[in-house]
Every structure is written in structure tokens, then in C-alpha cells.
Short mmCIF file of C-alpha atoms in Angstrom, two decimals:
data_model
loop_
_atom_site.label_atom_id
_atom_site.label_comp_id
_atom_site.label_asym_id
_atom_site.label_seq_id
_atom_site.Cartn_x
_atom_site.Cartn_y
_atom_site.Cartn_z
CA MET A 1 -15.25 114.43 151.41
CA LYS A 2 -11.51 114.99 151.83
CA THR A 3 -9.12 112.09 151.45
CA ALA A 4 -6.95 111.14 154.43
CA TYR A 5 -3.89 108.93 154.78
CA SER A 6 -2.61 107.40 157.99
CA TYR A 7 1.15 107.45 158.51
CA ILE A 8 2.35 104.74 160.91
CA ARG A 9 5.98 104.45 161.93
CA PHE A 10 8.02 102.75 164.60
CA SER A 11 11.79 102.45 164.77
CA SER A 12 12.21 98.94 166.15
CA SER A 13 10.88 95.84 164.43
CA ARG A 14 10.16 94.44 167.91
CA GLN A 15 7.35 97.00 168.25
CA ALA A 16 5.47 95.13 165.51
CA ASP A 17 4.64 92.48 168.12
CA GLY A 18 3.41 95.13 170.56
CA ASP A 19 0.56 97.66 170.59
CA SER A 20 2.08 100.32 168.32
CA ILE A 21 0.32 99.42 165.04
CA ARG A 22 -3.13 98.93 166.66
CA ARG A 23 -2.91 102.16 168.66
CA GLN A 24 -1.86 104.34 165.71
CA THR A 25 -4.42 102.72 163.40
CA GLU A 26 -7.35 103.16 165.79
CA LEU A 27 -6.47 106.80 166.45
CA ALA A 28 -6.53 107.50 162.69
CA ARG A 29 -9.86 105.72 162.18
CA ALA A 30 -11.51 107.54 165.08
CA TYR A 31 -10.36 110.97 163.86
CA ALA A 32 -11.42 110.29 160.27
CA ALA A 33 -14.89 109.16 161.35
CA LYS A 34 -15.31 112.17 163.66
CA ASN A 35 -14.27 114.68 160.97
CA LYS A 36 -15.90 112.89 158.00
CA LEU A 37 -12.65 112.12 156.17
CA ASP A 38 -12.27 109.35 153.59
CA LEU A 39 -9.50 107.33 155.26
CA GLN A 40 -7.68 105.20 152.69
CA ASP A 41 -7.47 101.49 153.43
CA VAL A 42 -3.74 101.33 152.70
CA SER A 43 -1.75 103.24 155.31
CA ILE A 44 1.68 104.73 154.76
CA SER A 45 3.87 102.48 156.91
CA ASP A 46 7.53 102.65 157.92
CA PHE A 47 7.95 99.57 160.11
CA GLY A 48 11.31 99.27 161.84
CA VAL A 49 12.50 102.57 160.31
CA SER A 50 14.08 105.26 162.47
CA ALA A 51 13.26 108.95 161.99
CA PHE A 52 16.38 110.00 163.92
CA ARG A 53 18.45 110.29 160.72
CA GLY A 54 15.50 111.23 158.50
CA SER A 55 15.69 108.09 156.35
CA ASN A 56 11.91 107.67 156.56
CA ALA A 57 11.46 110.93 154.62
CA THR A 58 14.07 110.08 151.98
CA GLU A 59 14.12 106.33 151.47
CA GLY A 60 11.09 105.17 153.45
CA ALA A 61 7.35 105.08 152.74
CA LEU A 62 6.92 108.73 153.79
CA GLY A 63 9.44 109.79 151.14
CA THR A 64 7.59 107.69 148.52
CA PHE A 65 4.27 109.32 149.52
CA LEU A 66 5.71 112.82 149.12
CA ARG A 67 7.19 111.97 145.71
CA LEU A 68 3.79 110.67 144.52
CA VAL A 69 2.25 113.96 145.65
CA ASP A 70 4.91 115.91 143.73
CA GLU A 71 4.27 113.80 140.61
CA GLY A 72 0.52 114.46 140.83
CA LYS A 73 -0.34 110.80 141.39
CA ILE A 74 -1.79 111.68 144.81
CA ASN A 75 -3.90 114.81 145.26
CA SER A 76 -2.03 117.23 147.52
CA ASN A 77 -5.30 118.52 148.95
CA CYS A 78 -5.43 115.69 151.48
CA TYR A 79 -4.88 114.94 155.16
CA LEU A 80 -1.88 113.15 156.66
CA LEU A 81 -2.74 111.70 160.07
CA ILE A 82 0.12 110.99 162.47
CA GLU A 83 0.06 110.01 166.15
CA SER A 84 2.53 112.74 167.14
CA PHE A 85 5.44 114.69 165.68
CA ASP A 86 8.00 112.13 166.78
CA ARG A 87 6.44 109.74 164.22
CA LEU A 88 7.19 112.26 161.47
CA SER A 89 10.72 113.17 162.53
CA ARG A 90 13.20 112.84 165.38
CA GLN A 91 15.90 114.89 163.68
CA ALA A 92 17.40 118.10 164.99
CA VAL A 93 14.80 120.89 165.37
CA GLU A 94 15.83 122.79 162.23
CA ASP A 95 15.57 119.64 160.08
CA ALA A 96 12.30 118.48 161.65
CA LEU A 97 10.71 121.92 161.28
CA SER A 98 11.86 122.13 157.66
CA LEU A 99 10.19 118.76 156.94
CA LEU A 100 6.95 119.90 158.56
CA LEU A 101 6.85 123.14 156.57
CA ASN A 102 7.74 121.38 153.29
CA VAL A 103 4.87 118.94 153.75
CA VAL A 104 2.40 121.74 154.53
CA LYS A 105 3.62 123.84 151.58
CA ARG A 106 2.57 121.03 149.26
CA GLY A 107 -1.03 121.61 150.37
CA ILE A 108 -1.11 118.57 152.67
CA THR A 109 -2.88 119.09 156.01
CA ILE A 110 -1.05 117.42 158.92
CA VAL A 111 -2.99 116.31 162.01
CA THR A 112 -1.28 115.14 165.20
CA LEU A 113 -3.82 112.70 166.64
CA ALA A 114 -2.53 112.74 170.22
CA ASP A 115 -3.65 116.38 170.67
CA GLU A 116 -5.70 116.82 167.46
CA HIS A 117 -3.68 119.85 166.40
CA VAL A 118 -4.10 120.76 162.73
CA TYR A 119 -1.30 122.21 160.58
CA LYS A 120 -2.59 123.61 157.30
CA ARG A 121 -1.11 125.90 154.68
CA GLY A 122 -2.12 129.52 155.33
CA GLU A 123 -3.56 128.63 158.73
CA LEU A 124 -0.49 127.88 160.83
CA ASP A 125 -1.08 128.90 164.44
CA MET A 126 2.02 130.38 166.13
CA THR A 127 1.19 128.78 169.50
CA LYS A 128 0.78 125.34 167.94
CA LEU A 129 3.96 125.84 165.93
CA ILE A 130 5.93 126.67 169.08
CA LEU A 131 4.49 123.61 170.80
CA SER A 132 5.49 121.49 167.82
CA ILE A 133 9.05 122.84 168.02
CA VAL A 134 9.19 121.92 171.72
CA THR A 135 7.93 118.42 170.86
CA MET A 136 10.52 118.09 168.08
CA SER A 137 13.32 119.17 170.40
CA ARG A 138 12.28 116.71 173.09
CA ALA A 139 11.99 113.86 170.59
CA ASN A 140 15.45 114.60 169.18
CA GLU A 141 17.00 114.74 172.67
CA GLU A 142 15.39 111.41 173.58
CA SER A 143 16.68 109.79 170.38
CA GLU A 144 20.16 111.25 170.90
CA MET A 145 20.27 109.94 174.46
CA LYS A 146 18.97 106.56 173.35
CA SER A 147 21.61 106.44 170.61
CA GLN A 148 24.37 107.20 173.11
CA ARG A 149 23.09 104.57 175.56
CA THR A 150 22.80 102.00 172.78
CA SER A 151 26.30 102.80 171.53
CA ALA A 152 27.74 102.50 175.04
CA ALA A 153 25.94 99.21 175.63
CA TRP A 154 27.09 97.95 172.22
CA ASN A 155 30.74 98.81 172.95
CA LYS A 156 30.54 97.17 176.38
CA ALA A 157 29.03 94.03 174.85
CA ARG A 158 31.84 93.96 172.29
CA ILE A 159 34.51 94.21 174.98
CA ASP A 160 32.74 91.50 177.02
CA ALA A 161 32.60 89.24 173.95
CA LEU A 162 36.33 89.71 173.37
CA ASN A 163 36.85 88.59 176.95
CA GLY A 164 34.76 85.45 176.50
CA ILE A 165 31.52 86.76 178.05
CA LYS A 166 28.49 85.78 175.99
CA ILE A 167 25.93 88.44 175.03
CA LYS A 168 22.54 87.60 176.51
CA ASN A 169 20.32 89.67 174.18
CA SER A 170 21.94 88.73 170.87
CA ARG A 171 20.32 86.33 168.41
CA ILE A 172 22.15 83.01 168.40
CA PRO A 173 22.45 80.64 165.42
CA ASP A 174 19.58 78.22 164.89
CA TRP A 175 21.71 75.16 165.65
CA LEU A 176 22.66 76.43 169.13
CA GLU A 177 20.89 77.03 172.44
CA TRP A 178 21.88 78.38 175.85
CA ASN A 179 23.09 76.02 178.54
CA GLU A 180 21.17 75.84 181.83
CA ASP A 181 22.84 78.83 183.51
CA LYS A 182 22.97 80.83 180.24
CA THR A 183 26.72 81.33 180.34
CA ASN A 184 27.58 79.45 177.16
CA PHE A 185 26.16 77.80 174.07
CA VAL A 186 25.51 74.13 173.33
CA VAL A 187 24.66 72.46 170.03
CA LEU A 188 21.05 71.32 169.63
CA GLN A 189 20.59 67.57 169.75
CA GLY A 190 20.96 66.10 166.27
CA ALA A 191 22.02 69.42 164.69
CA GLU A 192 25.72 68.54 164.40
CA LYS A 193 24.90 65.36 162.47
CA VAL A 194 22.77 67.33 159.97
CA ILE A 195 25.44 70.01 159.54
CA GLN A 196 28.17 67.45 158.95
CA ARG A 197 25.97 65.76 156.36
CA ILE A 198 25.41 69.05 154.52
CA PHE A 199 29.13 69.87 154.46
CA GLU A 200 30.08 66.37 153.33
CA LEU A 201 27.59 66.57 150.43
CA SER A 202 28.94 69.99 149.42
CA ALA A 203 32.55 68.81 149.67
CA SER A 204 31.65 65.91 147.37
CA GLY A 205 30.70 68.41 144.66
CA LEU A 206 26.91 68.60 145.01
CA GLY A 207 25.17 71.96 144.51
CA ILE A 208 22.84 73.58 147.04
CA GLU A 209 19.62 72.60 145.21
CA ILE A 210 20.56 68.93 145.08
CA ILE A 211 21.70 68.99 148.73
CA ALA A 212 18.34 70.45 149.81
CA LYS A 213 16.47 67.74 147.90
CA ARG A 214 18.72 65.01 149.34
CA LEU A 215 18.14 66.22 152.92
CA ASN A 216 14.37 66.27 152.41
CA VAL A 217 14.41 62.75 150.94
CA GLU A 218 16.42 61.56 153.94
CA GLY A 219 13.86 63.17 156.28
CA LEU A 220 16.30 65.66 157.81
CA LYS A 221 14.62 68.88 158.98
CA THR A 222 15.84 72.40 159.77
CA PHE A 223 16.95 72.89 163.36
CA LYS A 224 14.39 74.88 165.37
CA GLN A 225 11.55 75.31 162.89
CA GLN A 226 11.67 71.62 161.86
CA LYS A 227 10.78 72.49 158.26
CA GLU A 228 12.00 71.10 154.94
CA TRP A 229 15.29 72.43 153.62
CA ARG A 230 15.44 74.98 150.80
CA SER A 231 18.47 75.84 148.67
CA SER A 232 18.73 79.32 150.20
CA GLY A 233 18.93 77.82 153.70
CA VAL A 234 21.62 75.36 152.62
CA SER A 235 23.66 78.13 151.00
CA SER A 236 23.34 80.39 154.05
CA LEU A 237 24.45 77.60 156.37
CA LEU A 238 27.44 76.61 154.24
CA ARG A 239 28.67 80.24 154.24
CA ASN A 240 28.06 80.85 157.95
CA ARG A 241 31.38 81.38 159.74
CA ALA A 242 29.68 80.89 163.11
CA LEU A 243 30.11 77.18 162.40
CA ILE A 244 33.85 77.59 162.94
CA GLY A 245 33.28 79.65 166.09
CA GLU A 246 33.32 83.22 164.73
CA PHE A 247 30.97 85.98 165.90
CA GLN A 248 30.62 89.20 163.89
CA PHE A 249 29.27 92.39 165.44
CA LYS A 250 27.00 94.41 163.16
CA GLN A 251 25.40 97.85 163.26
CA ARG A 252 22.86 99.65 161.12
CA ASN A 253 24.25 102.43 158.95
CA GLU A 254 22.38 105.63 158.14
CA SER A 255 20.32 103.88 155.47
CA GLY A 256 19.27 101.21 157.97
CA LYS A 257 21.36 98.42 156.45
CA ARG A 258 23.21 96.15 158.89
CA ILE A 259 26.95 96.14 158.18
CA ALA A 260 29.89 94.39 159.84
CA VAL A 261 31.82 96.48 162.35
CA GLY A 262 35.28 95.47 163.46
CA GLU A 263 36.66 92.01 162.95
CA PRO A 264 35.11 88.65 163.85
CA ILE A 265 35.64 87.35 167.37
CA LEU A 266 37.21 83.90 167.24
CA ASN A 267 36.14 80.92 169.34
CA TYR A 268 32.95 82.65 170.48
CA TYR A 269 30.65 79.82 169.38
CA PRO A 270 31.32 76.05 169.57
CA ASN A 271 33.14 74.73 166.50
CA VAL A 272 30.68 72.47 164.69
CA VAL A 273 32.80 71.76 161.60
CA SER A 274 36.56 71.78 161.23
CA LYS A 275 38.22 74.78 159.62
CA GLN A 276 39.76 72.47 157.03
CA LEU A 277 36.36 71.17 155.92
CA PHE A 278 34.83 74.65 156.04
CA TRP A 279 37.60 76.06 153.84
CA GLU A 280 37.37 73.14 151.41
CA VAL A 281 33.64 73.76 150.99
CA GLN A 282 34.17 77.51 150.45
CA GLN A 283 36.69 76.79 147.69
CA GLY A 284 34.37 74.30 146.05
CA MET A 285 31.40 76.68 146.11
CA ASP A 286 33.50 79.53 144.75
CA LEU A 287 34.73 77.35 141.89
CA ARG A 288 31.21 76.19 141.05
CA ASN A 289 29.94 79.77 141.11
CA LYS A 290 32.79 80.92 138.90
CA ARG A 291 32.75 78.12 136.34
CA GLY A 292 29.20 76.85 136.67
CA SER A 293 28.09 73.94 138.80
CA GLY A 294 27.51 71.60 135.91
CA ASN A 295 24.42 69.67 134.97
CA ARG A 296 22.06 69.86 137.99
CA THR A 297 19.53 67.40 136.59
CA GLY A 298 19.43 64.61 134.05
CA LYS A 299 22.13 62.00 133.45
CA PHE A 300 25.20 64.26 133.57
CA THR A 301 26.14 63.00 130.12
CA ASN A 302 28.93 65.53 129.63
CA LEU A 303 31.51 64.67 132.26
CA PHE A 304 33.38 67.92 131.50
CA THR A 305 30.43 70.31 131.86
CA GLY A 306 31.51 73.79 132.91
CA LEU A 307 35.10 73.21 131.79
CA ILE A 308 35.20 72.97 128.01
CA ARG A 309 35.20 76.31 126.15
CA CYS A 310 35.47 77.20 122.50
CA GLY A 311 39.04 78.24 121.68
CA GLU A 312 37.76 80.55 118.93
CA CYS A 313 35.14 82.64 120.77
CA GLY A 314 35.34 81.52 124.42
CA ALA A 315 31.72 80.33 124.58
CA ALA A 316 30.70 77.16 126.37
CA VAL A 317 31.02 73.83 124.56
CA VAL A 318 28.12 71.41 125.08
CA THR A 319 26.91 68.10 123.71
CA SER A 320 24.27 68.38 121.00
CA SER A 321 22.79 66.64 117.93
CA GLN A 322 22.19 63.28 119.60
CA THR A 323 21.05 60.49 117.26
CA THR A 324 20.74 56.71 117.50
CA LYS A 325 24.29 56.52 116.12
CA THR A 326 25.62 59.16 118.51
CA PRO A 327 23.44 58.88 121.65
CA GLN A 328 25.83 61.07 123.62
CA GLY A 329 26.06 63.68 120.86
CA TYR A 330 28.89 65.86 119.62
CA LEU A 331 30.82 68.50 121.53
CA LYS A 332 30.03 71.82 119.81
CA CYS A 333 30.36 75.55 120.46
CA THR A 334 27.04 76.95 121.74
CA VAL A 335 27.19 80.11 119.59
CA ARG A 336 28.17 78.25 116.40
CA CYS A 337 31.09 80.57 115.64
CA GLU A 338 33.55 80.12 112.76
CA SER A 339 35.39 77.29 114.52
CA LYS A 340 34.98 73.92 112.80
CA ALA A 341 36.06 71.97 115.89
CA ARG A 342 33.63 69.25 116.90
CA MET A 343 34.14 65.94 118.67
CA ASN A 344 32.14 62.74 119.06
CA TYR A 345 31.64 62.57 122.82
CA LYS A 346 31.49 58.77 122.87
CA TYR A 347 35.10 58.56 121.67
CA THR A 348 36.34 61.66 123.48
CA GLU A 349 35.52 60.87 127.12
CA PRO A 350 37.63 57.69 127.58
CA GLN A 351 40.65 59.23 125.87
CA VAL A 352 40.48 62.39 127.98
CA LEU A 353 40.22 60.28 131.13
CA SER A 354 43.17 58.20 130.01
CA ALA A 355 45.30 61.27 129.36
CA LEU A 356 44.36 62.94 132.64
CA SER A 357 45.05 59.87 134.76
CA SER A 358 48.44 59.25 133.19
CA LEU A 359 49.66 62.82 132.93
CA GLN A 360 48.81 64.16 136.35
CA SER A 361 52.42 65.06 137.03
CA VAL A 362 52.24 67.56 134.15
CA ILE A 363 49.42 69.36 135.90
CA ASP A 364 51.21 69.24 139.25
CA LYS A 365 54.12 71.22 137.82
CA TYR A 366 51.83 74.21 137.42
CA ARG A 367 49.48 73.74 140.36
CA THR A 368 50.39 75.43 143.64
CA PRO A 369 49.97 72.87 146.41
CA VAL A 370 47.66 74.34 149.06
CA SER A 371 46.61 71.84 151.70
CA ASP A 372 43.52 72.21 153.84
CA GLU A 373 45.76 73.00 156.80
CA THR A 374 47.58 75.72 154.85
CA ALA A 375 44.31 77.36 153.82
CA SER A 376 42.98 77.12 157.37
CA LEU A 377 46.13 78.71 158.79
CA LYS A 378 45.95 81.58 156.30
CA LEU A 379 42.35 82.14 157.32
CA GLU A 380 43.32 82.07 161.00
CA ILE A 381 46.23 84.49 160.51
CA ARG A 382 44.03 86.99 158.68
CA ALA A 383 41.42 86.85 161.45
CA LEU A 384 44.06 87.18 164.21
CA ASN A 385 45.67 90.14 162.44
CA GLU A 386 42.33 91.89 162.30
CA GLN A 387 41.63 91.05 165.95
CA VAL A 388 44.94 92.59 167.01
CA ILE A 389 44.00 95.82 165.20
CA THR A 390 40.61 95.86 166.93
CA LEU A 391 42.09 95.26 170.38
CA GLU A 392 44.72 97.96 169.87
CA SER A 393 41.95 100.39 168.92
CA LEU A 394 39.93 99.52 172.02
CA LEU A 395 43.03 99.82 174.19
CA ASN A 396 43.75 103.31 172.82
CA LYS A 397 40.21 104.43 173.71
CA ALA A 398 40.12 103.01 177.22
CA PHE A 399 42.95 101.05 178.85
CA THR A 400 41.88 98.05 180.87
CA PRO A 401 44.08 95.18 182.09
CA ARG A 402 41.69 92.62 180.58
CA ILE A 403 41.98 94.11 177.09
CA ALA A 404 45.77 94.40 177.41
CA GLU A 405 45.96 90.77 178.47
CA LYS A 406 43.71 89.75 175.57
CA LEU A 407 45.90 91.68 173.11
CA GLN A 408 49.06 90.00 174.38
CA ASP A 409 47.43 86.57 174.12
CA THR A 410 46.19 87.27 170.58
CA GLU A 411 49.64 88.46 169.46
CA LEU A 412 51.11 85.22 170.80
CA GLN A 413 48.49 83.18 168.90
CA LEU A 414 49.32 85.14 165.75
CA ALA A 415 53.05 84.44 166.06
CA ASN A 416 52.40 80.72 166.60
CA ALA A 417 50.04 80.56 163.61
CA LYS A 418 52.63 82.22 161.35
CA GLU A 419 55.27 79.73 162.47
CA ARG A 420 52.94 76.78 161.82
CA LEU A 421 52.15 78.17 158.35
CA LYS A 422 55.84 78.46 157.54
CA THR A 423 56.37 74.81 158.48
CA GLU A 424 53.33 73.70 156.52
CA LEU A 425 54.49 75.51 153.37
CA GLN A 426 57.93 73.91 153.62
CA GLN A 427 56.35 70.46 153.86
CA ALA A 428 54.08 71.25 150.90
CA VAL A 429 57.08 72.09 148.73
CA ILE A 430 58.77 68.80 149.68
CA GLN A 431 55.67 66.77 148.87
CA GLN A 432 54.73 68.67 145.71
CA ASN A 433 56.38 66.25 143.30
CA ARG A 434 55.02 63.07 144.87
CA GLU A 435 51.45 64.11 145.75
CA HIS A 436 49.00 63.58 142.93
CA ILE A 437 45.27 64.04 142.67
CA ILE A 438 44.34 60.78 141.04
CA LEU A 439 41.84 61.26 138.23
CA GLY A 440 40.27 58.47 136.24
CA LEU A 441 40.04 55.71 138.83
CA GLU A 442 36.67 56.80 140.23
CA PRO A 443 33.56 54.83 139.29
CA LEU A 444 31.49 56.79 136.77
CA ASP A 445 28.42 54.58 136.60
CA SER A 446 26.01 56.94 138.41
CA VAL A 447 24.97 60.58 138.15
CA ASP A 448 26.38 61.34 141.62
CA ASN A 449 29.73 59.73 140.79
CA ARG A 450 29.99 61.67 137.54
CA ARG A 451 29.08 64.90 139.30
CA LEU A 452 31.68 64.23 141.99
CA PHE A 453 34.36 63.61 139.38
CA ASN A 454 33.40 66.83 137.56
CA SER A 455 33.73 68.80 140.77
CA LYS A 456 37.09 67.21 141.52
CA LEU A 457 38.37 67.91 138.02
CA ARG A 458 37.39 71.58 138.28
CA THR A 459 39.59 71.95 141.37
CA VAL A 460 42.58 70.68 139.39
CA ILE A 461 42.38 72.53 136.08
CA ASP A 462 40.98 75.91 135.08
CA LYS A 463 39.48 75.08 131.70
CA ILE A 464 39.77 72.98 128.56
CA GLU A 465 39.71 74.78 125.20
CA MET A 466 38.43 72.96 122.11
CA ILE A 467 40.21 74.10 118.94
CA GLU A 468 40.74 72.90 115.39
CA HIS A 469 43.62 70.45 114.93
CA PRO A 470 46.86 72.45 114.47
CA TYR A 471 47.88 70.72 111.21
CA LYS A 472 45.44 67.89 110.37
CA GLN A 473 41.73 67.45 109.90
CA GLY A 474 40.20 67.03 113.32
CA SER A 475 40.03 68.80 116.67
CA ALA A 476 42.20 69.30 119.72
CA LEU A 477 41.85 70.00 123.44
CA VAL A 478 44.14 72.36 125.35
CA TYR A 479 44.27 72.00 129.15
CA PHE A 480 44.89 75.10 131.31
CA VAL A 481 46.24 75.30 134.87
CA ASN A 482 46.77 78.66 136.57
CA ASN A 483 45.66 80.22 133.27
CA LEU A 484 48.58 78.58 131.43
CA PRO A 485 48.28 75.88 128.76
CA VAL A 486 50.00 72.79 130.16
CA MET A 487 48.86 69.98 127.89
CA GLU A 488 47.43 69.42 124.40
CA GLN A 489 45.55 66.43 123.02
CA HIS A 490 45.18 66.25 119.21
CA PHE A 491 42.33 64.05 117.91
CA THR A 492 42.02 62.50 114.43
CA LYS A 493 39.83 59.75 112.94
CA LEU A 494 41.07 56.18 113.02
CA LYS A 495 42.06 54.97 109.59
CA GLY A 496 39.68 52.38 108.19
CA ALA A 497 37.65 52.08 111.40
CA HIS A 498 35.10 53.90 113.54
CA GLY A 499 36.55 55.93 116.37
CA THR A 500 39.33 58.42 116.99
CA GLU A 501 42.89 58.50 118.19
CA SER A 502 44.87 61.28 119.85
CA GLU A 503 48.42 62.42 120.38
CA VAL A 504 49.26 63.93 123.76
CA TYR A 505 51.81 66.70 124.28
CA GLU A 506 53.16 68.51 127.29
CA VAL A 507 53.26 72.27 126.64
CA TYR A 508 56.07 74.49 127.85
CA GLN A 509 55.69 78.25 127.79
CA ASN A 510 57.51 79.76 124.76
CA ASP A 511 58.80 76.33 123.78
CA VAL A 512 57.98 73.49 121.41
CA PRO A 513 55.39 71.02 122.85
CA THR A 514 56.92 67.71 123.99
CA TYR A 515 55.33 64.55 122.58
CA LEU A 516 54.32 62.15 125.34
CA GLY A 517 52.26 59.39 123.77
CA ARG A 518 49.02 58.46 122.04
CA THR A 519 45.56 57.18 122.88
CA SER A 520 42.74 55.72 120.84
CA SER A 521 39.12 54.84 121.41
CA LYS A 522 40.19 51.18 121.09
CA LYS A 523 42.95 51.10 123.71
CA PRO A 524 44.36 53.19 126.61
CA LEU A 525 47.23 55.66 126.57
CA GLU A 526 50.61 54.40 125.41
CA LEU A 527 53.51 56.40 126.84
CA ILE A 528 56.92 56.82 125.24
CA ILE A 529 60.08 55.50 126.90
CA ASP A 530 62.94 57.87 127.68
CA ASN A 531 66.52 57.45 126.44
CA VAL A 532 67.72 55.78 129.65
CA GLY A 533 65.28 52.95 129.28
CA ASN A 534 63.20 53.84 132.31
CA ASP A 535 59.48 54.36 132.27
CA SER A 536 58.31 57.82 131.37
CA LEU A 537 58.47 60.46 134.06
CA PHE A 538 54.65 60.32 134.16
CA GLU A 539 53.48 57.47 136.32
CA LEU A 540 50.81 55.14 134.98
CA ILE A 541 47.82 55.01 137.28
#
């Protein structure tokens, strides 16, 4: 008994809900039973894959089947059952015919179930071959016409969207629904509250896994499906620019992957979160992805997780070797390189906090002040620039008064946004020397508070390197901002007592570090007094 395989294909995933799979499957079963073929239980399936570009024969299941035949893993002396030739290929006639002949040359017998025509090596009938060519030509013409109609409809929908007309057949975000006359979108009841909660938790420094768990504990469900939250859903929502009103057109490329085409359309959806909050969350997530999100579970013992690196090898520094005497452990290099730097965490944390809170102005000298409004304006300007380019392109293809009016309006919005950004930057420069991110005053008595502080600290400084003391026995920390060392803290043991003390220096590039004061595990930072008799330039917090 000869082996037979059923090849089922449809180009649109929507056909999966229709009759296509059942019809093709039953045709294959009936033919196999009638001709005493051993039909394999597992069919060769390309669901939602188009044959117009031939991707089913190269990247799809059909291509995999042919490769297995070539490798000898499937016997070539078998039958391939297809509903009709348009399931096999909808390419141009020469390409479709070449595919047919290449399959038959392998020894595979093709059967078109709609007419029960058989195509077998050495037994190709000229009449059937001519009929197959006619079928191939018709299928290609239909696909070409469909492609042109789809492209025209897609371009019209894009122009309509630019003019504020909502697209009826597009999938809308889960937190939205159509209004009664289906002319605009409205936010689902309760969805805005959930979204705001998610963004607030992320802005406070929590990672996506913890946010998902927190939402489930609070009994908050996903929008339409009313299911529990998962980290992937939280991450997708936090990155979704539809929340600030943007709509992005997408098309499938030749490999079937959906890619963005043109620039996002602004103010298409209702704004659910402010651009300032959205941008703040994006920055926080990027920083956590770049430097590590810190301890996700446990007690968050190391307040500086994700920040401290070994100055010798660059590896992460973690707390280890906890004992009853050192319950919080020692800060050590994870790869145990040649560096001898190590620090008792119990004594280190309060002194680092003391130095950070009192020396914030040192960090501010190197940190570029970017307010939420500045970041939001930069985002808006980039989007408006791209929209102008898109509108100009559409106008060149087909002039319409509506597009011309939209282009003029967008150019005006762009000019206004640039002017507002200029004003905002000027104000930021004025306020740079008096605006400080206050570190060290936050309560640190809970895991959430410690995690929040860690997230806040990682937005202020790039990293902290742990090195051996420059000229004494002990260790030191070097603080980096904008990849420049801005501050050093040298630790040594207290004489005749348990604990450590440190000397704090401001670091100038290519200059001798400036001594600022000292700390100890017994008392807070003591700052020096300048020659005029005033307090140090660094305000005590």
C-alpha cells in the first residue's frame, strides 16, 4: 500500500474558522480510501500562508516536506494530495510549473482532488498539463488582482486614518471599544484605572513579573478576556504606544512577517496615559533591561543590586558569605578575580547613603537635566517629522486638498513643538544647579521601598566600581555618571573598634580629586568648611 500525505493550505488565518480545513481533509480521506492509499494522520499544513510569493515552498511546511524527501527521511515514492493547483502555488505560470515538475521529478505523485487528475513521473499527460497551466495562470491572475485591490484599500484606509476617519475592519486595542455609531473609540469601563495602576507600579521601579503578581493579588483582570495577568501581557501593555494615541500601519513582507510601514498616526486613539508618564516608564524599563532589574524576590538585602561592578574585571559584585556575625554578608566579585576588594555590607550601606544624600550636587554637575516634558516633546517632534515625510509622499502620489491641509497643519504643529522644546531646554539649564534628586531620605524598611530606591538610584548614576583602596589597606567605591567617574569613597577599618570609616572625594577629569569630608559607621557624613566660612557647596539633606 502506497503512502499518501495530505497538503492543506489557506492564505488567510480567518479561513481557519471556516470550512477550508474540513473540506480539504475530507477530500483527501475519501480519495485515499477509494484508491487504497495509506493516508498519514499528520497532514502537511500551511495555515495562513500565501502561495502568491512561493513562501510555502521555501519557508513553509511544503518546503520542509520536500527537504525531508531530499534527505531520504520520507520515501519519495509517495502521493501528495492537494485540493487543486492553487493550493500548491499561485505564482506566475513559469514558477508554478517549475514547482510542479520539481515535485514530480522527485518521484512524488501529485493528485488534484477537485478533478482527481494524477501527475506522475514518466506518465505526464499533455492535456492534463495544459489544463494545469491554465489553472495556474488563473490562480496567479486572481491573486494579483486581489493583491492590487488589497493594496488600494490599504492605501485608502491609511489616507482616511490620517484625516481622522477610523478604520472599521482593523483590530483595536483590548482596552478600547467602538462607540454606538462606530465612528470613534471609547475606553472600556474600569480599563483606565487598571492601566494607570500598571504604569504607576512600573514608574515606581517594579519589574513586570512583580507587577503581574501584584495585579492578580489585587483582583485586577485583563480587559476583555478577564483573565489573570502574566508578565508578557504587562510588558506588552507598557510598551504599547497606542496608549498615547498612536496607530501604526503594518503590512506582511514576502516572508509573511508583519512590519511597520510609514510613521505612526498621532491622536488616532484616546490618550489613556500621559506622554510624560509613558516616557518615564520607557526610560525605567530600558535602564532595568540594560543594568538588570535587581533582586526580584527575597528581602532585597543589597540595596545597590545591578549597580556595583568589580573595578578589576567588570563582573557583578554581590553579597555573599553570610554568617551570624555578618548576616548581610560581604560585597565580593562574582568571578573571584585577582582583586582583593571586599566590603562588609552592614557598614557600607549607611555610609554610601550618607555620601549620596549629601553630595548630590556633585552628580548634578555631570547629569544632563531632561525633564519629562522635554522627553515628551522630543518624542512628539520625531513623530511629527516622520508624519510630515509620510504626508509629503502621499501628496506626491495623488494630490488632494485634504492631504494638503493635513500637511500644513502638521508642519504648524511641528514648528510649535520645536519652539516649546527650545523654551523647556532653556528653563532646564536655569534650574540645573538648584534641582536635586534627593537620595537617602526614603524609608528603607520594606522590600518595595528598597526596590524603589534602587530603581531611583539607577536613574541617577551609571554604575559603582569597587576597587582596592588607592594607598591603604581596604576598599573603595567609584561612582560614575555619564560614564565618567565623579566621586570616590575610600573605606578603611576603624581603629580599635568594629566598623569602617570612609573619606569622600569629588573627582575632576584629569585633575587631583578634591577632599570633601568623611563618614563612619558610627556617625553620618561630616563635610569640610570652605575658606570663606560658609557651609560647603554641597547642601546637607
